Short mmCIF file of C-alpha atoms and ligand atoms in Angstrom, two decimals:
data_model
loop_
_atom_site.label_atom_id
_atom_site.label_comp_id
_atom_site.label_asym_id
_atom_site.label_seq_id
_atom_site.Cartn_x
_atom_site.Cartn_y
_atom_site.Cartn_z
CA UNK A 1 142.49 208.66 -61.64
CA UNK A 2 138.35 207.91 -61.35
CA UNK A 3 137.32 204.87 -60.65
CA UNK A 4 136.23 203.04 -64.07
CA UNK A 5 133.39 200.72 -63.78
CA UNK A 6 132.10 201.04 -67.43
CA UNK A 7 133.92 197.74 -68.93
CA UNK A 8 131.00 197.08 -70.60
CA UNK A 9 131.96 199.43 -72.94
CA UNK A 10 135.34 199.01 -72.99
CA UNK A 11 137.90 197.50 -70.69
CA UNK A 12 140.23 199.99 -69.38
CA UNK A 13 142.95 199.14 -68.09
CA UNK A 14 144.07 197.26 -70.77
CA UNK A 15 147.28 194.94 -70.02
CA UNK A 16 150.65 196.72 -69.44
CA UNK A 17 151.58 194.07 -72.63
CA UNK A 18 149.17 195.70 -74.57
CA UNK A 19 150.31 198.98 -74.64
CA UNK A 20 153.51 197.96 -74.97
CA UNK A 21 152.92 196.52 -78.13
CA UNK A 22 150.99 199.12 -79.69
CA UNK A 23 153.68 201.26 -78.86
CA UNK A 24 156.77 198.64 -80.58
CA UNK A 25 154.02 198.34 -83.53
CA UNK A 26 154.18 201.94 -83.64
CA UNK A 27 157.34 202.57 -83.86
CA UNK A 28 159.41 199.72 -84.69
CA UNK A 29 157.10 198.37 -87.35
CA UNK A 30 155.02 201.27 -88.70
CA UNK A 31 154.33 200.38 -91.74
CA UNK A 32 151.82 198.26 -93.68
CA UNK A 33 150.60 194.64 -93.67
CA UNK A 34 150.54 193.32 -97.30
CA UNK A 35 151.52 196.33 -99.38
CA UNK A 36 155.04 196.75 -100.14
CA UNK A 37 156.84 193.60 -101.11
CA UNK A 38 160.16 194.96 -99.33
CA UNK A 39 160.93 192.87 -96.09
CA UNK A 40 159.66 195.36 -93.37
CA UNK A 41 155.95 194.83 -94.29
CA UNK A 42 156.37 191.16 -94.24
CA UNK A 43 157.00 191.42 -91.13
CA UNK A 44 153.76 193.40 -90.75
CA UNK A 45 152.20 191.21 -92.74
CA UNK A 46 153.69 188.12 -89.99
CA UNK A 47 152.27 190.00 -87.37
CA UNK A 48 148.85 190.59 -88.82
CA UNK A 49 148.85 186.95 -89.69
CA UNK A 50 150.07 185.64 -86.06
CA UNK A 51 146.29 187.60 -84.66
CA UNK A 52 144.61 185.98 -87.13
CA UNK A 53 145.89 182.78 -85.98
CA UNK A 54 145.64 183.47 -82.30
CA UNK A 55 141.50 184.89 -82.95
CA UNK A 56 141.44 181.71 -84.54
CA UNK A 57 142.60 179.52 -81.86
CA UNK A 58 140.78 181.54 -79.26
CA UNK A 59 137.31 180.90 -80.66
CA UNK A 60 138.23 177.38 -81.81
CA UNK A 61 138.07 178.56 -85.64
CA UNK A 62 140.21 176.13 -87.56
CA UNK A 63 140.92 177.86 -90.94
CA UNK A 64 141.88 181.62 -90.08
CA UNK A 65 141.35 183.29 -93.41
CA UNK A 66 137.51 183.03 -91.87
CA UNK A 67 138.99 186.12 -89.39
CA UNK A 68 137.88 188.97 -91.06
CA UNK A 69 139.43 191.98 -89.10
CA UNK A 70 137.09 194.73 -88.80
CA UNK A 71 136.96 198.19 -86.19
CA UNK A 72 133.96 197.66 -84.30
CA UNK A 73 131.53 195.00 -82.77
CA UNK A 74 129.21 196.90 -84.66
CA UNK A 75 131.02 197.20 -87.69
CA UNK A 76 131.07 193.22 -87.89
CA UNK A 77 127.34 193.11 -87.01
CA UNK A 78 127.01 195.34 -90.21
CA UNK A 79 128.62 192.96 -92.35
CA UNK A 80 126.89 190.21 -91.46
CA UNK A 81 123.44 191.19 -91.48
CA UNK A 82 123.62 193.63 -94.64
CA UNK A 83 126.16 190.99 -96.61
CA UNK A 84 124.02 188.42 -95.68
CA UNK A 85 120.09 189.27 -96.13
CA UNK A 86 118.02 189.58 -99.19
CA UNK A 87 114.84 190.66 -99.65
CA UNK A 88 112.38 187.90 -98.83
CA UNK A 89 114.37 186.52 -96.15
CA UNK A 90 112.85 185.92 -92.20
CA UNK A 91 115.04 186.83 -89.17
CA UNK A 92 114.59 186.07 -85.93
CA UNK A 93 115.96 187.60 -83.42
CA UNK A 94 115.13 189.57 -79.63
CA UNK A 95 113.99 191.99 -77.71
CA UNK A 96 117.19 191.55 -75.93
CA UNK A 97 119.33 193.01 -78.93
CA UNK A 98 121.84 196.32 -78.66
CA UNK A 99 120.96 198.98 -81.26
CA UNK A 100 124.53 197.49 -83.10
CA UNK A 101 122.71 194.32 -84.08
CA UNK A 102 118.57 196.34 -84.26
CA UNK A 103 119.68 199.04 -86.98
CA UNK A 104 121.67 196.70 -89.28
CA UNK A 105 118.24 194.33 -89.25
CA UNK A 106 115.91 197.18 -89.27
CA UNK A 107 117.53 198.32 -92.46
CA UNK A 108 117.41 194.63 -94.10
CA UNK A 109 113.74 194.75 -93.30
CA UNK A 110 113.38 198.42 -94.95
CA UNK A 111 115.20 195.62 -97.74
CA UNK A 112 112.67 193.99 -98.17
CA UNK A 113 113.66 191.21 -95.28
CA UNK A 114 111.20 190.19 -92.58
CA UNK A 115 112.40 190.03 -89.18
CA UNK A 116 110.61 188.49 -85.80
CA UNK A 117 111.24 190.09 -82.32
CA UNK A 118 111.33 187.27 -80.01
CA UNK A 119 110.56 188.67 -76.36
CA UNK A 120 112.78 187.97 -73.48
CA UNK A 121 111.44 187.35 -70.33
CA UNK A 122 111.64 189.92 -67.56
CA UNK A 123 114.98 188.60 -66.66
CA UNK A 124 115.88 189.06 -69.84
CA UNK A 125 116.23 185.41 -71.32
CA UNK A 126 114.85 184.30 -74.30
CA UNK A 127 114.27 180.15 -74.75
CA UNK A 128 115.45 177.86 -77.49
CA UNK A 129 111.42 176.71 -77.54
CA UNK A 130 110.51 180.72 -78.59
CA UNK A 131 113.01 181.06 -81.12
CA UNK A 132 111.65 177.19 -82.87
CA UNK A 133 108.37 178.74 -83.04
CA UNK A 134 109.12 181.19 -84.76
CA UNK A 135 110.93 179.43 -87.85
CA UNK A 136 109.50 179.74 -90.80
CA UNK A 137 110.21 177.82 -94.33
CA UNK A 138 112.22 181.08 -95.37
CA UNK A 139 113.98 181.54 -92.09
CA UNK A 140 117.42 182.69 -92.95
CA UNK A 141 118.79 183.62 -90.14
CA UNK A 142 118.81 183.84 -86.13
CA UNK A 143 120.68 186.64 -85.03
CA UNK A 144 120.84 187.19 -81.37
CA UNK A 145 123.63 188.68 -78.17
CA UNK A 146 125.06 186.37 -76.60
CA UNK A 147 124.84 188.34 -73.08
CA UNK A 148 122.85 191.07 -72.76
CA UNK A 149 124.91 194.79 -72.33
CA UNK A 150 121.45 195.52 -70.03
CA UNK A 151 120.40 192.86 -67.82
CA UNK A 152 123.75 190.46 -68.30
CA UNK A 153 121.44 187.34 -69.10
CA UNK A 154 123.40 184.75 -71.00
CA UNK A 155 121.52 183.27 -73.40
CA UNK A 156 121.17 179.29 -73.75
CA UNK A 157 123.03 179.65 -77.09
CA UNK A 158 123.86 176.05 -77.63
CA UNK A 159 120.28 175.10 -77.96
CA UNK A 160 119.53 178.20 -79.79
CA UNK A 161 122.17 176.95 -82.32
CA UNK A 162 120.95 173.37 -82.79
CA UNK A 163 117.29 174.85 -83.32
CA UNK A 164 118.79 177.04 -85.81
CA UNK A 165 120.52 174.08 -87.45
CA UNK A 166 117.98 171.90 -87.59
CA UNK A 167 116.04 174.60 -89.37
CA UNK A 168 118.67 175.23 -91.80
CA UNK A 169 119.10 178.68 -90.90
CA UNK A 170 122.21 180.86 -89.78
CA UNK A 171 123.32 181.60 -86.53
CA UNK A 172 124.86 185.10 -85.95
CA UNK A 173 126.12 185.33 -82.55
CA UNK A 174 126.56 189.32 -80.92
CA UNK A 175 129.41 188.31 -78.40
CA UNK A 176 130.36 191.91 -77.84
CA UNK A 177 129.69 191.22 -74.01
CA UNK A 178 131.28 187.58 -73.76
CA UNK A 179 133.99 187.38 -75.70
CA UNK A 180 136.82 186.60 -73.37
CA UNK A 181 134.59 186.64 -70.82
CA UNK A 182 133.03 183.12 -71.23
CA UNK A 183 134.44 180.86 -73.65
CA UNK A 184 133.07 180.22 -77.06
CA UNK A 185 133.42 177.58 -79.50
CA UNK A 186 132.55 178.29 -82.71
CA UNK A 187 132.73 174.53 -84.64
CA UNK A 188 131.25 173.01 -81.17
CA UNK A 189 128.32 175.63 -80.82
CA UNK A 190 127.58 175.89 -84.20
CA UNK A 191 128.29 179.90 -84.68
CA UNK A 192 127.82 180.88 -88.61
CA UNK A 193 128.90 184.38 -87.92
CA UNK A 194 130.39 185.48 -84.80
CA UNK A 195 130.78 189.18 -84.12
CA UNK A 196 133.08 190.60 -81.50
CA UNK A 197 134.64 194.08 -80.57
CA UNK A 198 138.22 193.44 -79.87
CA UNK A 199 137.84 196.17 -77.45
CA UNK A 200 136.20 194.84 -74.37
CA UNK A 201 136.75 191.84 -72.71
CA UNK A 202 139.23 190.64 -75.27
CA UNK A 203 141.69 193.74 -73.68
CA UNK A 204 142.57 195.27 -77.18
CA UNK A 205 142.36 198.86 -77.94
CA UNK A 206 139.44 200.43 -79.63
CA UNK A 207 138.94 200.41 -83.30
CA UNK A 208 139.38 196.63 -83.37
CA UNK A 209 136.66 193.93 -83.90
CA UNK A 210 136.27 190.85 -85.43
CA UNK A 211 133.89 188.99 -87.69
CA UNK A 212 134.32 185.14 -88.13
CA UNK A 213 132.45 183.93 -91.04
CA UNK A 214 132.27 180.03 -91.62
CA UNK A 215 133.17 177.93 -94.45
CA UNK A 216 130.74 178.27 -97.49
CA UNK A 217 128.49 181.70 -95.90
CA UNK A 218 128.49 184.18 -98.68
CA UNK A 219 128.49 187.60 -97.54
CA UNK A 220 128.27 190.59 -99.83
CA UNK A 221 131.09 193.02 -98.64
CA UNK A 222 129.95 196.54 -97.32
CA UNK A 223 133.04 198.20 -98.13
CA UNK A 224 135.33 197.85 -101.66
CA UNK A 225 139.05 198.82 -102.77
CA UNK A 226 142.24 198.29 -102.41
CA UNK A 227 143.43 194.97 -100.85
CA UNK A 228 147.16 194.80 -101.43
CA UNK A 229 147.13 191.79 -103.80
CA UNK A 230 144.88 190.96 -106.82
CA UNK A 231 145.23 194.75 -108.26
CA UNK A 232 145.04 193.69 -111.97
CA UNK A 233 140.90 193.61 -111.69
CA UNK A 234 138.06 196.53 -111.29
CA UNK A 235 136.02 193.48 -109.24
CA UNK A 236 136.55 193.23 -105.22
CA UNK A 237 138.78 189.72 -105.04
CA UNK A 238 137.23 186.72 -103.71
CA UNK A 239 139.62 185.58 -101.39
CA UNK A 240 139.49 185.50 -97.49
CA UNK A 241 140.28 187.62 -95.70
CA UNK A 242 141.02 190.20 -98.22
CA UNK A 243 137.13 189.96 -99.54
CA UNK A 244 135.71 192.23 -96.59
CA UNK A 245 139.53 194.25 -95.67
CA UNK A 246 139.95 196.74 -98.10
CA UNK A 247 142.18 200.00 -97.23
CA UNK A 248 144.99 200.01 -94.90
CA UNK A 249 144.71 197.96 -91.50
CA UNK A 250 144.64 199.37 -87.99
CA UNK A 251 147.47 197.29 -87.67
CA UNK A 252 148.78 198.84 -84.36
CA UNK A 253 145.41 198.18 -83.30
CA UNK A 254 145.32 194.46 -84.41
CA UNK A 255 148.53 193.80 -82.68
CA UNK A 256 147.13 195.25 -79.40
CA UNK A 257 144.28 192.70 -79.86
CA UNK A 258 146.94 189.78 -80.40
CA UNK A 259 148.56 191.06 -76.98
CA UNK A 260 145.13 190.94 -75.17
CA UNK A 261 144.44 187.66 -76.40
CA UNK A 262 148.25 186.53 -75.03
CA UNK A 263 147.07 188.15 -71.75
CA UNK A 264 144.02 186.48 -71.41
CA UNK A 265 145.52 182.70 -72.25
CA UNK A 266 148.10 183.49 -70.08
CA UNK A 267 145.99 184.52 -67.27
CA UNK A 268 143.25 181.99 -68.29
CA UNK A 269 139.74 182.38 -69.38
CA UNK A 270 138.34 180.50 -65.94
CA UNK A 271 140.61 182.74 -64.23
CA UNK A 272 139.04 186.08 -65.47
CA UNK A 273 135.28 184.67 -65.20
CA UNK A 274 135.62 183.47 -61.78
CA UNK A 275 137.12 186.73 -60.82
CA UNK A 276 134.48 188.69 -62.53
CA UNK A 277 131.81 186.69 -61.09
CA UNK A 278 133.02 187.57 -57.76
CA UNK A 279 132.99 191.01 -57.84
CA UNK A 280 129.55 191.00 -60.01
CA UNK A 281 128.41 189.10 -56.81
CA UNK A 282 130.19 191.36 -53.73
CA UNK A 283 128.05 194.17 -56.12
CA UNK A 284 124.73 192.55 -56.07
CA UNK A 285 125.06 191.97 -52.37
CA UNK A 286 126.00 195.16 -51.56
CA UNK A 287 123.39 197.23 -54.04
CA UNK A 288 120.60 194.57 -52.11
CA UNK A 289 121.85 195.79 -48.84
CA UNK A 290 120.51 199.39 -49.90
CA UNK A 291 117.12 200.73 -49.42
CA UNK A 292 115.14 200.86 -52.31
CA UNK A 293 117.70 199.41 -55.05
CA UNK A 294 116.39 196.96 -57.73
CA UNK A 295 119.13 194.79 -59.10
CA UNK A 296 117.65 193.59 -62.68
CA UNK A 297 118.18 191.08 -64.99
CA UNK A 298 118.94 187.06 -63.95
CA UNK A 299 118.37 186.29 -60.06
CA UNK A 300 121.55 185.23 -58.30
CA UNK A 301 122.72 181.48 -60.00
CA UNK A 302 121.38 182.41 -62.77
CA UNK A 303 123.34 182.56 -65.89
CA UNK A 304 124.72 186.38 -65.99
CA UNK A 305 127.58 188.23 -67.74
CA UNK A 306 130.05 190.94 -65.73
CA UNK A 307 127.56 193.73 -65.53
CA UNK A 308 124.35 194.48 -62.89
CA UNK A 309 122.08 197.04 -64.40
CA UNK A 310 119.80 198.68 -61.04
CA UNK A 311 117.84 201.49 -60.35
CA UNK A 312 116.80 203.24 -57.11
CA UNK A 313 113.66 204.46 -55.53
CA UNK A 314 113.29 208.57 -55.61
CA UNK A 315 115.96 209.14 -57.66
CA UNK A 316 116.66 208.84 -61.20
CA UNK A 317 119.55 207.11 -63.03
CA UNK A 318 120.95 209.98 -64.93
CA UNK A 319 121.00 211.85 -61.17
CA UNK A 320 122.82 208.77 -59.83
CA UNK A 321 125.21 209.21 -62.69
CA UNK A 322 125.72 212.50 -62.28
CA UNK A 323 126.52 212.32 -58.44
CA UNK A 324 128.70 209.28 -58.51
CA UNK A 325 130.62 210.97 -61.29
CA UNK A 326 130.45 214.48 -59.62
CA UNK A 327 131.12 214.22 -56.13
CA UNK A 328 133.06 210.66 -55.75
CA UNK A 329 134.51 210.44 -59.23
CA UNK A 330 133.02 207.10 -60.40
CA UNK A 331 132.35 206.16 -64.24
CA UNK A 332 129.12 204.31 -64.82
CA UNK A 333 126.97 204.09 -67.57
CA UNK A 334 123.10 205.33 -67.11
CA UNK A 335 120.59 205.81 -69.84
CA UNK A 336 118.99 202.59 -72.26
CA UNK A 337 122.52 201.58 -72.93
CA UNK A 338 121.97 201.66 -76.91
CA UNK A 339 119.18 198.88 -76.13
CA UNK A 340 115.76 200.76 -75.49
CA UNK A 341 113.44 197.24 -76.49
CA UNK A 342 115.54 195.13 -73.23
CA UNK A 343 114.79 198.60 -71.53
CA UNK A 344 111.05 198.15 -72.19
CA UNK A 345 111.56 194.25 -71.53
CA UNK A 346 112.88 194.70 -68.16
CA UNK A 347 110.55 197.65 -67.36
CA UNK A 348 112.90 199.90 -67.17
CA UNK A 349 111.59 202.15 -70.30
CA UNK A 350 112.23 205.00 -70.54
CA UNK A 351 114.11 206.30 -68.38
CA UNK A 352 117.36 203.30 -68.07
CA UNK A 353 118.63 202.03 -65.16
CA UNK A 354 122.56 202.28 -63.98
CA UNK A 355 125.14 200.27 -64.86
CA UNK A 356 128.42 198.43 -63.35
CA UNK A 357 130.54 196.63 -64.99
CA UNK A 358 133.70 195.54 -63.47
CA UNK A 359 136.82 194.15 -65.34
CA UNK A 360 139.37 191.76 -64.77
CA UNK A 361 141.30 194.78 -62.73
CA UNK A 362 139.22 196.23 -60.90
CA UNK A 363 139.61 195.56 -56.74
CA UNK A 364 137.23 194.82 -54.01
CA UNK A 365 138.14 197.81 -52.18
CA UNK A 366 136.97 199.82 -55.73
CA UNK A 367 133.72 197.86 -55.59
CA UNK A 368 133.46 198.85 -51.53
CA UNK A 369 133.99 202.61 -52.72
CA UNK A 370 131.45 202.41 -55.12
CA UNK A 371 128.66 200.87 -52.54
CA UNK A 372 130.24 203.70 -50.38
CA UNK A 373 129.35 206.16 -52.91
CA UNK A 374 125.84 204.42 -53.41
CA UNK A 375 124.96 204.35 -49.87
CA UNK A 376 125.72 208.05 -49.11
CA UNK A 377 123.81 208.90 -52.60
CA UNK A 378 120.46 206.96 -51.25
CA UNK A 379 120.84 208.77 -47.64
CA UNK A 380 120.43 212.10 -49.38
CA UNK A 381 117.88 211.54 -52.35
C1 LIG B 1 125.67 193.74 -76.88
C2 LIG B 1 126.51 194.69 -77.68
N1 LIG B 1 126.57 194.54 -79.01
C3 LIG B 1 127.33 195.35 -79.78
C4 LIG B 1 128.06 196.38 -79.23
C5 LIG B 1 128.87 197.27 -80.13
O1 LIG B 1 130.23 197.10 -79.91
P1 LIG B 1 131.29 198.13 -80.57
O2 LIG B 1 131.33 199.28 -79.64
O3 LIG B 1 132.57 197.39 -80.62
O4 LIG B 1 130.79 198.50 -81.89
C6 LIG B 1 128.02 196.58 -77.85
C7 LIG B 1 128.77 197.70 -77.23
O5 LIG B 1 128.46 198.19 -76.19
C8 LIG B 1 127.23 195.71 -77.05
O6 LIG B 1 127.17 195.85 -75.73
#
């Protein structure tokens, strides 16, 4: 099998747990959470209601009807922004931003919203002191990634959160690359919205994702219809969660999520960052050691995610790409990464830089191929 090192988009491998239980979910549970009242959907409906809880407890979310079980990062990012925003309200947010979190804004401002790009530094942090100046009286809403999918910066979102608070605006938090990767407290941060895939570091499969939206934030839901319960009425219910989950759940999905989320308590959240910052650092070493390679984003001790973005002298990412997929059977991810301004931020525009993202699973000796790979690539540009 290649060598994955694209866990930025989604982890692979996932848990041997986690298949298993899609699998059981599959075929010993089947069918839907919350539909029929006979007893083998309440036992869907107990397992859908067991992830809730565990999301919940993960992201230190007291009252889990605030889960709101979507299929995508992106899809959450969606509801937020577009539920959220009407027309005369100011955003801020960064040049930092994946297109998941741009497009959804872009659209509110075609809305009639107004939205300020803050600009990250070449290193790709923005400051607490950039995003105060630009509040205004009608700021609404800060809406920013918590680590970049480009240049890995992790943003100082604490402060960002109490400048946001103090301003009386929102805080949406894009945790598509930290979510169980670094911990995050929702209540203790100060998170309004919190969007995460369930895909990536959280070790579900794809089509999961989460939004957590706090006590009293009205959002407008995207999508309407059937929710199970409150039939009787043509008007989407107001209850949580069923406001914003209308039509049948991926629940096979949803219970893969719960099993990554086992895995990763289990395991331990210090225990998967510490190993992921040690092969994020045996990478940066070893793409230094080569001739010519430009590691972007934070310097080393800076805050950074599990990614290193670089390009290379004389040779172009895409060609990189190519080879280390071609000849030595290596998945990376070249190109603007669905983030063209941190591109342009990082000076990197436009032709990207390579990425490497290692996972909780990936081994030293996979890293070693990869500068292996690298090295002989660079000899022959
Ligand atoms: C920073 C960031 N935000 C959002 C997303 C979108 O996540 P999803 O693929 O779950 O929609 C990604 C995915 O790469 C990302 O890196």
């Amino acid at each position: 099998m290649s060598l994955y090192l694209d866990n930025a988009a989604t982890s692979f491998p996932k848990p041997e747990s986690v298949y298993e239980s899609i699998n059981r979910a599959l075929r010993e549970v089947g069918v839907s959470p919350g539909r029929g009242g006979y007893r083998r959907g309440l036992e869907a409906t107990r397992l859908l209601f067991e992830t809730r809880e565990s999301v919940a407890a993960f992201f230190g979310i007291d009252d889990s009807s605030r889960v709101v079980f979507t299929h995508s990062a992106t899809e959450s990012l969606n509801l937020a922004v577009l539920g959220l925003v009407r027309p005369g309200d100011h955003i801020i947010s960064t040049s930092a931003e994946h297109n998941a979190l741009v497009r959804p804004l872009h659209r509110a401002a075609q809305r009639g919203a107004e939205i300020t790009w803050v600009e990250a530094d070449r290193r790709g942090f923005v400051t607490p002191e950039q995003i105060a100046a630009a509040l205004r009286p009608s700021t609404r809403l800060v809406a920013l990634g918590h680590c970049s999918n480009v240049t890995g910066a992790i943003q100082p979102i604490a402060e960002i959160a109490g400048v946001a608070r103090r301003a009386g605006a929102l805080l949406l938090l894009d945790a598509a690359q930290s979510a169980g990767m670094i911990p995050i407290d929702v209540q203790a941060v100060g998170i309004d919205l919190l969007a995460a895939p369930g895909h990536k570091g959280l070790m579900g499969p794809q089509g999961t994702g989460i939004l957590y939206v706090a006590g009293g934030v009205e959002l407008e839901p995207l999508v309407v219809g059937g929710t199970g319960g409150y039939s009787s009425g043509m008007e989407q219910p107001s209850a949580m969660p069923e406001r914003f989950e209308s039509g049948t759940h991926n629940l096979p999905g949803i219970i893969g999520l719960g099993a990554g989320i086992e895995f990763i308590r289990t395991v331990g959240l210090d225990a998967i960052r510490k190993r992921e910052e040690a092969l994020v650092a045996r990478i940066m070493q070893g793409l230094g050691a080569l001739p010519g390679v430009t590691c972007h984003g934070p310097l080393p001790g800076e805050p950074r995610g599990s990614l290193v973005s670089f390009t290379a002298e004389g040779i172009d990412p895409q060609s990189i790409g190519f080879r280390l997929d071609h000849e030595f059977d290596i998945c990376v991810r070249v190109g603007l990464h669905c983030a063209p301004a941190a591109h342009r931020t990082i000076g990197t525009y436009p032709d990207g830089a390579v990425r490497v993202s290692p996972g909780y699973f990936t081994t030293d000796e996979e890293v070693d191929a990869f500068l292996g790979a690298m090295g002989a690539i660079l000899r022959s540009r």
